PDB file of C-alpha atoms and ligand atoms in Angstrom:
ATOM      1  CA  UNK A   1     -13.287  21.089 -16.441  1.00  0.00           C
ATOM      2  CA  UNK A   2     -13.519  18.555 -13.739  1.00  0.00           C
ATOM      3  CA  UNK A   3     -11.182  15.355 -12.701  1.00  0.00           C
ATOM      4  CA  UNK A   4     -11.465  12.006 -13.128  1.00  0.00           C
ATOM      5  CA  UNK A   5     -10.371   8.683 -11.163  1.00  0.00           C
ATOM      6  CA  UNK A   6     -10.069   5.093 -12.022  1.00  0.00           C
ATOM      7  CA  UNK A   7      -9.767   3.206  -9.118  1.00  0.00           C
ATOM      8  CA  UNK A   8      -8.115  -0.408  -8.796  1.00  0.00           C
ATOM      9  CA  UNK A   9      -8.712  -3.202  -5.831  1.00  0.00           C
ATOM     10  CA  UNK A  10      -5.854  -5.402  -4.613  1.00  0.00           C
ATOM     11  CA  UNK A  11      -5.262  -7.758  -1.918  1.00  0.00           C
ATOM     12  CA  UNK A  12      -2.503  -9.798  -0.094  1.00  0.00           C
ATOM     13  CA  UNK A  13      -1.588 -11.439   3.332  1.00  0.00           C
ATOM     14  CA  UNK A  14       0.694  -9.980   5.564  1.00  0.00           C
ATOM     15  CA  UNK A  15       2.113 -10.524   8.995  1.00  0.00           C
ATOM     16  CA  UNK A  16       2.536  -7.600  11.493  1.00  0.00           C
ATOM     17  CA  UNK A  17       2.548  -6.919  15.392  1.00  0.00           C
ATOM     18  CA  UNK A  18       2.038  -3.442  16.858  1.00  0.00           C
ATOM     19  CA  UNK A  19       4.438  -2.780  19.337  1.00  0.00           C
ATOM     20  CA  UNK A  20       2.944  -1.593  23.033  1.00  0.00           C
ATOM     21  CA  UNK A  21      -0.542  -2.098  21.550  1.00  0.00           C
ATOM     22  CA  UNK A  22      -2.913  -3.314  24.856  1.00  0.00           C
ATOM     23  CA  UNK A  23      -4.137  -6.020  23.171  1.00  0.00           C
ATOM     24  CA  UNK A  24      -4.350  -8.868  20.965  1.00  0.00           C
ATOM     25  CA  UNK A  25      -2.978  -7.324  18.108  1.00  0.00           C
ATOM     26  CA  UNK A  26       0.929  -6.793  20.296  1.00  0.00           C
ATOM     27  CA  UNK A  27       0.866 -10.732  18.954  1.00  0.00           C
ATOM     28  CA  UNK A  28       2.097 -11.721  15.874  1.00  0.00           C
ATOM     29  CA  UNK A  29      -1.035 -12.534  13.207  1.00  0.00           C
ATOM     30  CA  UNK A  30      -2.169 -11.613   9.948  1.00  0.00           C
ATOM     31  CA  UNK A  31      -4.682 -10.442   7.591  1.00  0.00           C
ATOM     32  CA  UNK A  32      -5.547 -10.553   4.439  1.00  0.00           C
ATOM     33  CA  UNK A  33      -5.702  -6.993   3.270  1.00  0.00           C
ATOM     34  CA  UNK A  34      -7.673  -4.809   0.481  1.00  0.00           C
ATOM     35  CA  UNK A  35      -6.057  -2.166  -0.880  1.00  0.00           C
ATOM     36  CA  UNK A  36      -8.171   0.290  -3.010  1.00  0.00           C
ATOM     37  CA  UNK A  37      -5.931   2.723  -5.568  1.00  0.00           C
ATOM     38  CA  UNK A  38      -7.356   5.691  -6.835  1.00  0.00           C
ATOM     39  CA  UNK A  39      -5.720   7.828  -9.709  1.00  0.00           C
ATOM     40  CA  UNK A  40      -7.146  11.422 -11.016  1.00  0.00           C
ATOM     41  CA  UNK A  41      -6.278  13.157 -14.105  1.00  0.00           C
ATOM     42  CA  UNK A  42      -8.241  16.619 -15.331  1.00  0.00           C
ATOM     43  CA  UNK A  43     -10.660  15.245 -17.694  1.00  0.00           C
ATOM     44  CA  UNK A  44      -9.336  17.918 -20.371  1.00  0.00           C
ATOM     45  CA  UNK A  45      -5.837  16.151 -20.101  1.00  0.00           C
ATOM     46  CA  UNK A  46      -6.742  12.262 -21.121  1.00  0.00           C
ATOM     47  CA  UNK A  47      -4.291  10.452 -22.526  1.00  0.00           C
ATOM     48  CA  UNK A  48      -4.220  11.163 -26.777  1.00  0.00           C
ATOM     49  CA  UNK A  49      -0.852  10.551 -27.105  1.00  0.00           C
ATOM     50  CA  UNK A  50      -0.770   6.745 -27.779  1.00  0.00           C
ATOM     51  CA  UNK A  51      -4.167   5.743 -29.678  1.00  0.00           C
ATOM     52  CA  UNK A  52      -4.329   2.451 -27.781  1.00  0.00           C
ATOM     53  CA  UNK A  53      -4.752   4.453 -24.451  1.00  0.00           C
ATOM     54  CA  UNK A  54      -6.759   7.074 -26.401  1.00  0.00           C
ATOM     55  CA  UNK A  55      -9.155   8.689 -23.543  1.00  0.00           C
ATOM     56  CA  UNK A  56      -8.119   7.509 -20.817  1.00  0.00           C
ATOM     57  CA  UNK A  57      -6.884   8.627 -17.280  1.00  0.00           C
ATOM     58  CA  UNK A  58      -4.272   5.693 -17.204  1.00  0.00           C
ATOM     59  CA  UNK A  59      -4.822   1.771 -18.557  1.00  0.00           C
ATOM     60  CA  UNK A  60      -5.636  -0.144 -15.699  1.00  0.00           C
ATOM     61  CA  UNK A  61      -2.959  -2.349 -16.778  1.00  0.00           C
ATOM     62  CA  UNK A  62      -0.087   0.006 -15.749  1.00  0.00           C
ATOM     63  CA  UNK A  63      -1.906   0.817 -12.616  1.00  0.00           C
ATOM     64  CA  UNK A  64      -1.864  -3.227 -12.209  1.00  0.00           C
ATOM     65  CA  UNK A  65       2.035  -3.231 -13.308  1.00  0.00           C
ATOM     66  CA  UNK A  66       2.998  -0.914 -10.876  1.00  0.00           C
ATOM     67  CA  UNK A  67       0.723  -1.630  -8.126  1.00  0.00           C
ATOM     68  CA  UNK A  68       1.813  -5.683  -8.197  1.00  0.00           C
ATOM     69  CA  UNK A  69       5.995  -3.942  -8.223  1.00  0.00           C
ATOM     70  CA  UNK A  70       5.603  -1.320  -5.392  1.00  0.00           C
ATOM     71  CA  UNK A  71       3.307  -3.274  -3.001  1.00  0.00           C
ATOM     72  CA  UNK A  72       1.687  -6.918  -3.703  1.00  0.00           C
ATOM     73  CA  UNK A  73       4.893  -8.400  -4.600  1.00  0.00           C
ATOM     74  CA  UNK A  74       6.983  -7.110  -1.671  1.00  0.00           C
ATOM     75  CA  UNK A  75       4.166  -7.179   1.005  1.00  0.00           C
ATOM     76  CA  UNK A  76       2.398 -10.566   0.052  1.00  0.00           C
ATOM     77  CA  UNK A  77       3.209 -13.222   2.692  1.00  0.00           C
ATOM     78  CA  UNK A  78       6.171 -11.289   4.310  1.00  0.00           C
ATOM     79  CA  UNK A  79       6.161 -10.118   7.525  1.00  0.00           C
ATOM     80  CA  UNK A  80       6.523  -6.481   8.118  1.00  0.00           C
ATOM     81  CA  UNK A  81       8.760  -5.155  10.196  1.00  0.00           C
ATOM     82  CA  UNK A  82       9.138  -1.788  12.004  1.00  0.00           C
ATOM     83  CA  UNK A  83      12.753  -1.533  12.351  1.00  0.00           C
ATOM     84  CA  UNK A  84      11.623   1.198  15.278  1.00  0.00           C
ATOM     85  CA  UNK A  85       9.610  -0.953  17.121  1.00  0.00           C
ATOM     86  CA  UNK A  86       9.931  -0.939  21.135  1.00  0.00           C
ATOM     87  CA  UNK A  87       9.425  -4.518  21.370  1.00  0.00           C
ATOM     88  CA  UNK A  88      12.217  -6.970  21.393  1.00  0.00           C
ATOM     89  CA  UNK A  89      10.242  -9.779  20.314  1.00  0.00           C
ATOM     90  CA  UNK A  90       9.590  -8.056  17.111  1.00  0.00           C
ATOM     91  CA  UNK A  91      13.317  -7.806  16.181  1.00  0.00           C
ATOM     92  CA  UNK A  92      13.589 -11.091  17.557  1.00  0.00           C
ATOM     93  CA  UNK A  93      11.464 -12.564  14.694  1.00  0.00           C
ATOM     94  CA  UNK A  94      12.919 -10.325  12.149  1.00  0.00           C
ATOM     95  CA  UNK A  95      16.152 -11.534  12.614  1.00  0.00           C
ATOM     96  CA  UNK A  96      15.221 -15.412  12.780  1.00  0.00           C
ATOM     97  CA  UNK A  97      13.270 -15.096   9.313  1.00  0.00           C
ATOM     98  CA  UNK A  98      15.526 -12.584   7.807  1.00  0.00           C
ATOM     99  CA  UNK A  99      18.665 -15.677   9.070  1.00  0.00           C
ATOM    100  CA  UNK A 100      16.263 -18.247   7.013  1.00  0.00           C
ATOM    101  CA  UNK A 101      15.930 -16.668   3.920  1.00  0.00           C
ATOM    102  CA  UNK A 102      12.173 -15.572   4.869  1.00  0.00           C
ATOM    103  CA  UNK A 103       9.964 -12.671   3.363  1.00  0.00           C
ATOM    104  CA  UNK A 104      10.628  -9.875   5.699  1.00  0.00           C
ATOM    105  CA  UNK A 105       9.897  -6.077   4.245  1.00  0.00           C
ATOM    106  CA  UNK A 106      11.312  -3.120   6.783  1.00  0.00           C
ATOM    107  CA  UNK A 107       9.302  -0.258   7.488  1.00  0.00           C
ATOM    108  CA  UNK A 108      10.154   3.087   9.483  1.00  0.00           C
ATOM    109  CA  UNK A 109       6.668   2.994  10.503  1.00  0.00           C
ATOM    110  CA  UNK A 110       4.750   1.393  13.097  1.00  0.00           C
ATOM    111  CA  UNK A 111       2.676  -0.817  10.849  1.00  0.00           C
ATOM    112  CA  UNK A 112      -1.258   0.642  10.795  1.00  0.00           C
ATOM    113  CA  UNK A 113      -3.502   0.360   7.991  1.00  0.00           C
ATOM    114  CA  UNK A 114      -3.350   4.197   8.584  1.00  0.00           C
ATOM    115  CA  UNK A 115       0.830   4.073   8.421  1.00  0.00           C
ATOM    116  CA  UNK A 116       0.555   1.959   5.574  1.00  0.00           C
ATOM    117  CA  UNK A 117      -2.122   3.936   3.724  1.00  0.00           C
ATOM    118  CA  UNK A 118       0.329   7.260   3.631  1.00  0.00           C
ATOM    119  CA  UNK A 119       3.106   4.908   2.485  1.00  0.00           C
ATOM    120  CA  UNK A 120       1.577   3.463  -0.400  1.00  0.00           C
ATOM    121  CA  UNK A 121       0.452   6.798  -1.275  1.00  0.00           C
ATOM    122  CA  UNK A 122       3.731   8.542  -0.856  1.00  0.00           C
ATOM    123  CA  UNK A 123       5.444   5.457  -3.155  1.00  0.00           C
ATOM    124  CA  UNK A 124       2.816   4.948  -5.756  1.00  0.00           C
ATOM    125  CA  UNK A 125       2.905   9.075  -6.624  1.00  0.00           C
ATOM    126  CA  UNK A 126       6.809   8.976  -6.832  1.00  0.00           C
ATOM    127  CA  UNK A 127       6.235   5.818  -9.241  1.00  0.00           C
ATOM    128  CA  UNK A 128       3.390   7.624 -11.637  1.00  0.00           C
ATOM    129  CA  UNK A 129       4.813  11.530 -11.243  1.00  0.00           C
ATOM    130  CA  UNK A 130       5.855  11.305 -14.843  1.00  0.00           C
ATOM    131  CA  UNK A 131       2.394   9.952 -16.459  1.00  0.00           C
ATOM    132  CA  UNK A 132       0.691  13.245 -15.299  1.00  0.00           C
ATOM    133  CA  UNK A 133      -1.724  11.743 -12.772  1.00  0.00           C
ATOM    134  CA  UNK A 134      -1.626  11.555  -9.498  1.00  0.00           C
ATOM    135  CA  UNK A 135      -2.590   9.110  -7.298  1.00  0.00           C
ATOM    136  CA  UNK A 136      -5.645  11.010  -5.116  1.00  0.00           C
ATOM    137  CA  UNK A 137      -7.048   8.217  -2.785  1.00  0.00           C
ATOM    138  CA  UNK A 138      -5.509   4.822  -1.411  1.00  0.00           C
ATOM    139  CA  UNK A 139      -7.840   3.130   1.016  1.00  0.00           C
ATOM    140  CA  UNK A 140      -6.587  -0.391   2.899  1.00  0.00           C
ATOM    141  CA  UNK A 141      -8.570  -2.624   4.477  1.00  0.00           C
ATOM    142  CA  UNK A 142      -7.279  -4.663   7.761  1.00  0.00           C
ATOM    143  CA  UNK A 143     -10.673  -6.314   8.124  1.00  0.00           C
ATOM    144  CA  UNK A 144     -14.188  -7.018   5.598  1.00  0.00           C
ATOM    145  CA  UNK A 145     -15.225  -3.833   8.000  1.00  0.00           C
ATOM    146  CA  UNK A 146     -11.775  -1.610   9.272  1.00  0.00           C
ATOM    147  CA  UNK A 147     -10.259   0.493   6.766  1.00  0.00           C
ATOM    148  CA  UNK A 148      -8.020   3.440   6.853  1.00  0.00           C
ATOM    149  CA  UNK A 149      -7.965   6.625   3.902  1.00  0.00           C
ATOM    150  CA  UNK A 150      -5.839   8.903   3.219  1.00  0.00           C
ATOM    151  CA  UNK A 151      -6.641  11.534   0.674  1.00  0.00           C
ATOM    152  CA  UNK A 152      -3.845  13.806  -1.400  1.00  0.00           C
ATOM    153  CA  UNK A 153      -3.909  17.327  -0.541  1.00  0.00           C
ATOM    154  CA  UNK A 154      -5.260  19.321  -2.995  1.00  0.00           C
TER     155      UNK A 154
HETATM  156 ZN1  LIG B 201      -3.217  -6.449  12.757  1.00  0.00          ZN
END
């Protein structure tokens, strides 16, 4: 028996700063992020339940559905915002787009690809626990060349 993945690319813009970074990235920019989902299933355990999904580990359509819900809707365009953050400035801005109706998304995390890698994992398994897979990789990209991993525990 072994396991297999289907894996799904995404991508959005976003707005961040990292608080008491020394330097540029303390100012307020963007990128334009990839996001790489990976979901595992045993390969004894495909889906046979619904003939239309016959054989596979999940349709790439849900994984789309949800995906586009938890984290490409919300995080497109909006600045994210570590409600922990040291720096003033950063509330400062929060507050000002939050006042004029502007895409804002609050974190409890200082906003790394790495941070953000865990998150999306944590969410995304919460989201598919009852489909029996699991969500086993999530990879996002800051730059073409800069990504952070995070694998599940086995
Ligand atoms: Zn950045």
């Amino acid at each position: 028996m072994g396991k297999l993945s289907i894996t799904k690319e995404f991508t959005w813009d976003m707005a961040h700063m990292l608080a008491s970074y020394q330097g540029l990235c303390k100012n307020l920019h963007g990128h334009t992020y990839k996001l790489q989902v990976e979901v595992t299933r045993n390969s004894e355990q495909l889906i046979t339940d619904s003939e239309a999904n016959s054989g596979m580990v999940l349709d790439f359509k849900d994984l789309k559905k949800v995906v586009k819900e938890e984290i490409v809707g919300p995080f497109d365009h909006a600045f994210v915002y570590w409600t922990g953050s040291s720096d003033v400035v950063e509330h400062q801005i929060a507050e000002l787009l939050k006042e004029e109706g502007r895409k804002v998304v609050e974190v409890d995390f200082r906003p790394t690809a790495e941070e953000m890698a865990a998150y999306f994992l944590e969410v995304l398994n919460a989201k598919f626990e009852e489909e029996g897979v699991r969500v086993s990789k999530v990879k996002v990209w800051e730059t073409p060349t800069s990504f952070a991993e995070i694998r599940e525990d086995e």
